[in-house]
Coordinates of C-alpha atoms and ligand atoms in Angstrom, one line a residue:
M1 CA 15.1 -4.1 11.4
I2 CA 11.7 -4.4 10.0
I3 CA 10.1 -0.8 9.2
A4 CA 6.4 -1.1 8.1
I5 CA 4.6 1.9 6.6
D6 CA 1.0 2.2 6.2
G7 CA -0.9 5.0 5.1
S8 CA -3.9 6.0 2.3
A9 CA -3.6 5.9 -1.2
A10 CA -1.6 8.1 -2.9
S11 CA 0.2 9.5 0.2
G12 CA 3.3 9.1 -0.6
K13 CA 4.3 5.8 1.4
G14 CA 5.4 3.8 -1.7
T15 CA 7.9 6.8 -2.5
L16 CA 8.8 6.8 1.0
A17 CA 9.3 3.0 1.3
K18 CA 11.6 2.7 -1.5
Q19 CA 13.8 5.8 -0.8
L20 CA 14.1 4.1 2.8
A21 CA 15.2 0.6 1.7
A22 CA 17.7 2.1 -1.0
D23 CA 19.6 4.1 1.5
F24 CA 19.8 1.3 4.2
G25 CA 20.2 -1.4 1.6
Y26 CA 17.1 -3.3 2.6
D27 CA 14.8 -4.6 0.5
Y28 CA 11.3 -3.4 -0.2
L29 CA 7.9 -5.0 -0.5
D30 CA 5.2 -2.9 -1.9
T31 CA 2.3 -5.2 -0.6
G32 CA -0.1 -3.1 -2.1
A33 CA 1.1 -4.5 -5.7
L34 CA -0.1 -8.1 -4.4
Y35 CA -3.5 -7.4 -4.0
R36 CA -3.9 -5.0 -7.4
A37 CA -2.2 -8.8 -8.9
V38 CA -5.2 -10.3 -7.7
A39 CA -7.4 -8.1 -9.2
L40 CA -5.3 -8.0 -12.5
S41 CA -5.6 -11.8 -12.2
L42 CA -9.3 -11.8 -11.7
L43 CA -10.1 -9.1 -14.3
N44 CA -8.1 -11.3 -17.0
A45 CA -10.2 -14.4 -15.7
G46 CA -13.3 -12.2 -16.9
A47 CA -14.2 -11.3 -13.3
N48 CA -15.7 -7.7 -12.8
S49 CA -16.3 -6.1 -9.2
H50 CA -20.1 -7.2 -9.9
N51 CA -19.3 -11.1 -10.4
F52 CA -16.9 -12.7 -8.4
D53 CA -17.4 -14.4 -5.4
E54 CA -15.0 -15.1 -2.5
K55 CA -13.9 -18.6 -3.3
Q56 CA -12.5 -17.4 -6.9
V57 CA -10.8 -14.8 -4.7
V58 CA -8.9 -17.0 -2.6
S59 CA -8.2 -19.8 -5.5
A60 CA -7.0 -16.5 -6.8
V61 CA -4.4 -15.4 -3.9
S62 CA -3.4 -19.2 -4.1
T63 CA -2.4 -19.8 -7.9
L64 CA -1.2 -16.1 -8.3
D65 CA 1.3 -15.5 -10.5
L66 CA 3.2 -13.0 -8.5
S67 CA 5.3 -12.0 -11.7
L68 CA 2.1 -9.5 -12.3
T69 CA 3.1 -7.3 -9.6
Q70 CA 5.9 -6.1 -11.7
T71 CA 3.4 -5.0 -14.4
A72 CA 2.5 -2.0 -15.5
E73 CA -1.3 -2.9 -15.9
I74 CA -1.4 -2.9 -12.1
R75 CA -1.4 0.6 -12.0
T76 CA -4.7 1.8 -13.1
D77 CA -8.1 2.8 -11.4
K78 CA -9.8 0.0 -12.3
V79 CA -7.5 -2.6 -11.1
A80 CA -7.3 -0.8 -7.3
A81 CA -11.2 -0.2 -7.3
L82 CA -11.3 -4.2 -7.5
A83 CA -8.2 -4.6 -4.9
S84 CA -10.1 -3.1 -2.4
I85 CA -13.2 -4.8 -2.6
V86 CA -10.9 -8.1 -2.9
A87 CA -8.5 -7.0 -0.1
A88 CA -12.1 -6.5 2.0
I89 CA -12.3 -10.5 2.1
G90 CA -10.9 -12.0 5.0
P91 CA -9.9 -15.3 3.9
A92 CA -8.2 -14.0 1.1
R93 CA -6.1 -11.9 3.3
A94 CA -5.2 -14.7 5.5
K95 CA -3.7 -16.2 2.7
L96 CA -0.9 -13.6 1.4
L97 CA 0.2 -13.1 5.4
S98 CA 2.5 -15.8 5.3
L99 CA 4.3 -14.3 2.2
Q100 CA 4.7 -11.0 3.9
R101 CA 6.0 -12.0 7.2
G102 CA 8.6 -14.8 5.0
F103 CA 9.7 -11.7 3.0
A104 CA 10.0 -9.6 6.5
A105 CA 11.7 -12.8 8.3
A106 CA 13.8 -13.1 5.6
P107 CA 14.6 -10.6 3.3
P108 CA 17.1 -11.4 0.5
S109 CA 19.4 -8.8 1.4
G110 CA 19.6 -10.3 4.5
K111 CA 19.8 -6.8 6.4
G112 CA 16.6 -5.8 7.1
A113 CA 13.1 -5.1 5.2
V114 CA 10.5 -2.6 4.6
L115 CA 7.0 -3.1 3.6
D116 CA 4.3 -0.7 2.8
G117 CA 0.4 -1.1 3.1
R118 CA -2.5 -0.4 4.9
D119 CA -2.1 -3.2 7.8
I120 CA 1.5 -3.6 8.0
G121 CA 1.7 -2.1 11.2
T122 CA -1.3 -3.2 13.1
V123 CA -1.4 -7.1 11.9
V124 CA 1.2 -8.3 9.4
L125 CA 4.4 -7.1 11.4
P126 CA 2.6 -6.0 14.8
D127 CA 6.3 -6.1 16.3
A128 CA 8.0 -4.1 13.7
D129 CA 11.2 -1.7 14.6
L130 CA 9.3 1.1 13.3
K131 CA 6.4 2.0 11.9
F132 CA 5.0 5.0 10.1
F133 CA 1.3 5.8 8.9
I134 CA 1.5 8.5 6.1
D135 CA -1.6 10.4 5.2
A136 CA -2.4 13.8 3.4
D137 CA -5.7 15.7 2.2
L138 CA -7.6 13.8 -0.4
D139 CA -7.6 16.5 -3.0
I140 CA -3.9 16.5 -2.9
R141 CA -3.6 12.5 -3.0
A142 CA -6.5 12.5 -5.9
E143 CA -4.4 15.5 -7.9
R144 CA -1.1 13.5 -6.9
R145 CA -2.5 10.8 -8.7
T146 CA -4.1 11.9 -11.8
K147 CA -0.2 13.6 -12.6
E148 CA 1.2 10.4 -12.0
L149 CA -1.7 8.7 -14.7
I150 CA -1.2 10.5 -16.8
Q151 CA 2.6 10.5 -16.8
A152 CA 2.3 6.4 -17.0
G153 CA 0.1 7.4 -20.5
Q154 CA -2.9 6.4 -19.1
S155 CA -6.1 9.4 -20.0
V156 CA -7.7 9.7 -16.8
M157 CA -9.6 12.6 -15.1
F158 CA -9.3 14.2 -11.2
R159 CA -13.0 14.2 -11.1
D160 CA -12.6 10.5 -11.7
V161 CA -9.7 9.8 -9.7
L162 CA -10.7 11.6 -6.8
E163 CA -14.3 9.7 -6.7
D164 CA -12.3 6.4 -6.9
M165 CA -9.8 7.3 -4.1
K166 CA -12.8 8.2 -1.9
A167 CA -14.7 5.4 -2.7
R168 CA -11.4 3.3 -2.0
D169 CA -10.3 5.1 1.4
Y170 CA -13.3 4.6 2.4
R171 CA -13.6 0.7 2.3
D172 CA -10.0 0.5 3.5
R173 CA -10.8 2.3 6.1
T174 CA -14.6 0.3 7.5
R175 CA -13.8 -2.5 6.3
S176 CA -13.8 -5.4 9.2
V177 CA -10.9 -7.5 8.4
A178 CA -7.2 -5.5 9.4
P179 CA -8.6 -1.5 8.2
L180 CA -6.6 1.0 7.2
K181 CA -5.7 2.7 10.2
A182 CA -2.3 3.9 12.5
A183 CA -1.1 1.7 14.9
D184 CA -0.9 3.0 18.3
D185 CA 3.1 3.5 18.1
A186 CA 3.0 4.2 14.6
I187 CA 4.5 7.9 13.5
T188 CA 1.7 9.5 12.2
I189 CA 3.1 12.2 9.3
D190 CA 0.9 14.2 7.3
T191 CA 2.4 14.8 3.6
S192 CA -0.1 17.7 2.3
N193 CA 2.1 20.3 2.4
M194 CA 5.4 18.1 2.0
G195 CA 7.7 17.0 -0.9
A196 CA 9.0 13.5 -1.1
T197 CA 12.5 14.6 0.0
A198 CA 11.0 16.5 3.2
V199 CA 9.4 13.3 4.0
L200 CA 12.5 11.3 3.7
A201 CA 14.0 13.9 6.1
L202 CA 11.4 13.9 8.6
V203 CA 11.7 10.0 9.1
L204 CA 15.0 9.8 9.1
S205 CA 15.9 12.2 11.9
H206 CA 12.9 10.1 13.9
I207 CA 14.9 6.8 12.7
D208 CA 18.0 8.5 14.0
R209 CA 16.1 9.7 17.3
I210 CA 14.6 6.4 17.9
C211 CA 17.4 4.1 16.8
P212 CA 20.8 6.2 16.4
S213 CA 23.2 2.9 15.2
E214 CA 20.6 2.5 12.0
Q215 CA 22.1 5.9 10.5
Ligands
LIG301 O1 -0.5 2.8 -4.5 P1 -2.0 2.9 -3.9 O2 -1.6 3.5 -2.2 O3 -3.1 3.3 -4.3 O4 -3.1 1.7 -3.4 P2 -2.1 0.1 -2.9 O5 -1.0 0.2 -1.6 O6 -1.3 -0.4 -4.3 O7 -3.1 -0.7 -2.5 C1 -4.4 -1.3 -3.2 C2 -5.4 -1.5 -2.7 O8 -4.7 -2.6 -1.9 C3 -5.6 -0.8 -1.4 O9 -6.5 0.5 -1.6 C4 -6.2 -1.6 -0.3 O10 -7.6 -1.7 -0.7 C5 -5.7 -2.8 -0.8 N1 -4.2 -3.3 0.3 C6 -4.6 -3.6 1.7 O11 -5.7 -4.1 1.8 N2 -3.0 -4.4 2.6 C7 -2.7 -3.7 2.1 N3 -1.2 -4.3 3.1 C8 -1.6 -3.2 1.0 C9 -2.9 -3.0 -0.2

C-alpha cells in the first residue's frame, strides 16, 4: 500500500503523512528533507543561492550524506529557499528518483509507505494506491510556519516567512520539471480552517471509502 501526499509549504502534509504512517504501521519518507539536505550540504560547502552551478548540485546529490535529513539545521527558511532553487534542476531531481521509488517498493516495515512532497503523485509514484493534495491559504500557512520556527528557537518575523514562502510556492508551482500540482486522481483538501486531527479524520474517511480493508 502506497500513499502519496503532495502539497504546498506548511500545508499540514508532513503532519498528516506522519500520523497516517503511525496509524497503519507504514514507513514514512519526507522527500522535502532530501532537497533540504542537498541545500544544506551546498551551504556547508560555501555556496549560496547565487553562486552554484548545476554540476555542483548534481554532485551534491550523488554524495549526499542522508544523516543530514535528520538534523535540525535543515529546518530553516534559508535552507528551504535554496532547496526550492536546487529542486528546479532536472538532473538533480532525476538522481533522487530511484531512492524515493526504492523506498516505496521495499519499505522497511514490509507493509506500506507514506511519502510526502511536491511530485509524489505526479512523477515519483504515479501508480500510488492513494493520493492526497494538501493546500491552505498562504497567510495561514505562513502563520503556522512562523509559530513552528519560533517554537524551534529560531528568531523569525511573520512578514519574512510569508515573503519567503510566497517566492518558494511560486518557484515550486512554475518550474518546468515536476511542478507542484495535484495529480488528476488526487483528493484535494484545503486545511485553512482545519486542525491536524480534523484533517486526519477526513483522510481516514476517504481511505475507508476507497479501500475499506485498510482500516
Ligand atoms: O516543509 P515544507 O513544506 O515547507 O517544505 P519541504 O517539503 O521540506 O520541501 C522543501 C522544498 O523542497 C520545496 O519547496 C520544494 O522546492 C522541494 N521539494 C520538491 O521539489 N519535491 C519534493 N518531492 C519535495 C520537496
